[in-house]
Tab-separated table of C-alpha atoms in Angstrom:
chain	number	residue	atom	x	y	z
A	1	MET	CA	66.567	84.007	110.099
A	2	ASN	CA	64.990	80.498	109.451
A	3	GLN	CA	67.150	78.651	106.748
A	4	GLU	CA	64.108	76.279	105.872
A	5	LYS	CA	61.677	79.022	105.401
A	6	LEU	CA	63.902	81.007	103.266
A	7	GLY	CA	65.284	78.055	101.233
A	8	LEU	CA	61.246	77.176	100.416
A	9	LEU	CA	60.692	80.934	99.524
A	10	ILE	CA	63.396	81.303	97.200
A	11	ARG	CA	62.387	78.201	95.455
A	12	LYS	CA	58.734	79.099	95.082
A	13	LYS	CA	59.331	82.469	93.974
A	14	ARG	CA	61.960	81.448	91.417
A	15	VAL	CA	59.522	79.004	90.031
A	16	GLU	CA	56.580	81.576	90.099
A	17	LYS	CA	59.099	83.789	87.992
A	18	GLY	CA	59.440	80.906	85.628
A	19	LEU	CA	63.325	80.963	86.217
A	20	THR	CA	65.656	78.076	86.368
A	21	GLN	CA	68.464	77.944	88.914
A	22	GLU	CA	71.102	78.778	86.071
A	23	GLN	CA	69.021	81.591	84.977
A	24	LEU	CA	68.579	83.061	88.584
A	25	ALA	CA	72.307	82.144	89.378
A	26	SER	CA	73.452	84.201	86.341
A	27	HIS	CA	71.402	87.296	87.156
A	28	LEU	CA	73.090	87.232	90.659
A	29	GLY	CA	76.573	86.343	89.585
A	30	VAL	CA	76.638	83.175	91.601
A	31	SER	CA	76.935	79.516	90.893
A	32	PRO	CA	73.914	77.044	90.049
A	33	LYS	CA	75.192	75.193	92.918
A	34	THR	CA	74.948	78.073	95.387
A	35	ILE	CA	71.199	78.426	94.380
A	36	SER	CA	70.623	74.775	94.989
A	37	ARG	CA	72.098	75.127	98.321
A	38	TRP	CA	69.958	77.957	99.240
A	39	GLU	CA	67.002	76.084	98.207
A	40	ARG	CA	67.636	72.985	99.994
A	41	SER	CA	68.483	74.974	103.226
A	42	LEU	CA	72.026	73.979	103.254
A	43	ASN	CA	73.170	77.717	103.060
A	44	ILE	CA	72.105	81.026	103.307
A	45	PRO	CA	72.520	83.890	100.744
A	46	ASP	CA	75.362	86.421	101.867
A	47	VAL	CA	74.005	89.642	103.436
A	48	SER	CA	75.144	91.473	100.580
A	49	MET	CA	73.067	89.486	98.197
A	50	LEU	CA	69.740	89.907	99.976
A	51	GLU	CA	68.893	93.194	98.191
A	52	SER	CA	69.655	91.847	94.579
A	53	LEU	CA	67.944	88.481	95.381
A	54	SER	CA	64.675	90.423	96.347
A	55	LEU	CA	64.739	92.371	93.346
A	56	GLU	CA	65.028	89.218	91.503
A	57	LEU	CA	62.361	87.183	93.115
A	58	GLY	CA	59.927	90.447	93.527
A	59	ILE	CA	59.669	90.437	97.120
A	60	SER	CA	61.015	92.537	99.878
A	61	VAL	CA	64.304	92.186	101.966
A	62	LYS	CA	62.194	91.810	104.890
A	63	ASN	CA	60.297	88.915	103.585
A	64	LEU	CA	63.485	87.157	102.558
A	65	ILE	CA	64.666	87.557	106.107
A	66	VAL	CA	61.504	86.371	107.649
A	67	GLY	CA	61.019	83.558	105.072
A	68	GLU	CA	57.604	84.614	104.245
A	69	GLU	CA	55.552	86.374	101.844
A	70	THR	CA	53.563	88.429	104.346
A	71	ILE	CA	55.465	91.305	105.986
A	72	VAL	CA	55.590	90.709	109.707
A	73	GLN	CA	55.450	94.307	111.158
A	74	ASP	CA	57.753	93.343	114.235
A	75	VAL	CA	60.695	92.525	112.330
A	76	ASP	CA	63.546	94.676	113.579
A	77	PRO	CA	65.152	96.669	110.554
A	78	SER	CA	68.432	96.468	112.487
A	79	ILE	CA	68.767	92.584	111.731
A	80	LEU	CA	70.581	93.521	108.467
A	81	THR	CA	73.135	95.784	110.279
A	82	ILE	CA	73.751	93.116	112.713
A	83	LEU	CA	74.444	90.367	110.139
A	84	TYR	CA	76.425	92.834	108.045
A	85	MET	CA	78.645	93.435	111.237
A	86	GLN	CA	79.155	89.746	112.040
A	87	LYS	CA	80.076	89.364	108.350
A	88	GLU	CA	82.701	92.378	108.768
A	89	GLU	CA	84.107	90.602	111.891
A	90	ILE	CA	84.582	87.565	109.947
A	91	PHE	CA	86.490	89.348	107.275
A	92	LYS	CA	88.794	91.100	110.063
A	93	ILE	CA	89.545	87.879	111.606
A	94	ALA	CA	90.454	86.238	108.000
A	95	LYS	CA	92.743	89.458	107.531
A	96	LYS	CA	94.540	88.782	110.942
A	97	LYS	CA	94.745	85.132	109.992
A	98	LYS	CA	96.614	86.086	106.606
A	99	ILE	CA	99.000	88.338	108.585
A	100	VAL	CA	99.654	85.415	111.185
A	101	LEU	CA	100.344	83.121	108.366
A	102	ILE	CA	102.724	85.446	106.636
A	103	CYS	CA	104.655	86.014	109.977
A	104	LEU	CA	104.502	82.168	110.578
A	105	MET	CA	106.240	81.703	107.030
A	106	ILE	CA	108.800	83.975	107.729
A	107	SER	CA	109.355	82.670	111.204
A	108	LEU	CA	109.711	79.034	109.763
A	109	ILE	CA	112.346	80.002	107.346
A	110	LEU	CA	114.409	81.713	109.768
A	111	PHE	CA	113.873	78.699	112.094
A	112	LEU	CA	114.989	76.425	109.396
A	113	ASP	CA	118.125	78.735	108.664
A	114	ILE	CA	118.975	78.905	112.495
A	115	SER	CA	118.552	75.065	112.979
A	116	TYR	CA	120.918	74.628	110.102
A	117	GLY	CA	123.600	77.146	111.401
A	118	TYR	CA	123.217	75.616	114.950
A	119	PHE	CA	123.354	71.940	114.048
A	120	SER	CA	126.211	72.183	111.409
A	121	THR	CA	128.262	74.499	113.511
A	122	SER	CA	127.839	72.068	116.394
A	123	LEU	CA	128.975	69.254	114.463
A	124	SER	CA	131.920	71.041	112.904
A	125	TRP	CA	132.859	72.270	116.348
A	126	GLN	CA	132.824	68.537	117.496
A	127	ILE	CA	135.046	67.533	114.578
A	128	SER	CA	137.651	70.127	114.468
A	129	GLU	CA	139.707	71.929	116.758
A	130	GLY	CA	140.678	75.705	116.780
A	131	ILE	CA	138.380	77.868	114.540
A	132	PHE	CA	135.094	76.874	113.307
A	133	PHE	CA	132.788	78.749	110.809
A	134	PRO	CA	129.272	79.307	111.748
A	135	LYS	CA	126.584	78.215	108.841
A	136	GLY	CA	123.371	79.504	107.998
A	137	ILE	CA	122.509	83.366	106.950
A	138	VAL	CA	121.280	84.414	110.188
A	139	CYS	CA	123.932	82.724	112.505
A	140	THR	CA	126.717	84.194	110.110
A	141	LEU	CA	125.416	87.582	110.392
A	142	ILE	CA	124.974	87.447	114.151
A	143	PHE	CA	128.122	85.783	115.132
A	144	GLY	CA	130.375	86.612	112.401
A	145	THR	CA	132.353	84.509	110.044
A	146	ASP	CA	134.780	82.695	112.156
A	147	SER	CA	135.379	82.463	116.134
A	148	ALA	CA	138.432	81.494	118.255
A	149	SER	CA	138.096	78.118	119.990
A	150	ASN	CA	137.829	79.579	123.642
A	151	TYR	CA	134.473	81.220	122.482
A	152	GLN	CA	132.992	78.453	120.942
A	153	GLY	CA	130.981	77.027	123.792
A	154	LEU	CA	129.626	80.638	124.691
A	155	LEU	CA	128.716	81.024	120.846
A	156	LEU	CA	127.100	77.296	120.656
A	157	THR	CA	125.008	78.357	123.774
A	158	GLN	CA	123.852	81.630	122.354
A	159	MET	CA	123.022	79.787	119.025
A	160	PHE	CA	120.948	77.230	120.995
A	161	TYR	CA	119.016	79.992	122.808
A	162	LEU	CA	118.359	81.492	119.523
A	163	PHE	CA	117.324	78.237	118.090
A	164	LEU	CA	114.876	77.548	121.118
A	165	SER	CA	113.632	81.171	120.746
A	166	THR	CA	112.420	80.782	117.039
A	167	LEU	CA	110.981	77.554	118.014
A	168	ALA	CA	108.966	78.993	120.714
A	169	VAL	CA	107.903	81.798	118.128
A	170	ASN	CA	106.682	79.360	115.765
A	171	VAL	CA	104.731	77.529	118.346
A	172	LEU	CA	102.896	80.822	119.435
A	173	LEU	CA	102.239	81.474	115.826
A	174	ILE	CA	100.724	78.379	115.132
A	175	LEU	CA	98.652	78.471	118.197
A	176	LEU	CA	97.502	81.922	117.474
A	177	TYR	CA	96.447	80.682	113.919
A	178	VAL	CA	94.568	77.759	115.074
A	179	TYR	CA	92.859	80.208	117.691
A	180	LEU	CA	91.726	82.731	115.111
A	181	SER	CA	90.438	79.827	112.731
A	182	TYR	CA	88.502	78.430	115.719
A	183	ILE	CA	87.081	82.080	116.365
A	184	GLN	CA	86.228	82.462	112.604
A	185	LEU	CA	84.475	79.201	112.586
A	186	LYS	CA	82.477	79.894	115.588
A	187	LYS	CA	81.165	83.288	114.211
A	188	SER	CA	80.452	82.053	110.896
A	189	MET	CA	77.978	79.241	112.528
A	190	LYS	CA	76.486	81.925	114.439
A	191	ILE	CA	75.393	83.550	111.189
A	192	ASP	CA	73.971	80.346	109.873
């Protein structure tokens, strides 16, 4: 799809129909800025908009794809299907990003709670002798409410491993989110 030809064709047909950008935008349910971006070849219409745009401008969808008023016979009718499938892939990636972001938020909350539990328990172990009380919701659930002094070193080591494992999970989730963002951007650039 030639973006420049498409922009010129949209502008030409809109003017021929006597429509302003605002009028065309209201007929299509988009903003006037969107029409302006299409006409200036800064962006292209979404695949789902091609049919309604072609009806408003009085030309075929094939003409819009080619960017010319004359119908070219060798235009593959599967172009719309390919564009639609590419858009679907981008939406699937966006859904995966949302799931990863939710998992990341939960993991960060757990990480903060475990960090608080580990560091406050470690500090109280250094200050007091005998019994210490794990703090933080997760550490309290896992290690109990109090521990004898001979198990303090073992419990602090286990808490430290828990701290490190949640840190690693957070780093992996952040890297996965960045990777999905990169793929989504790369696929969206192919459509343009």
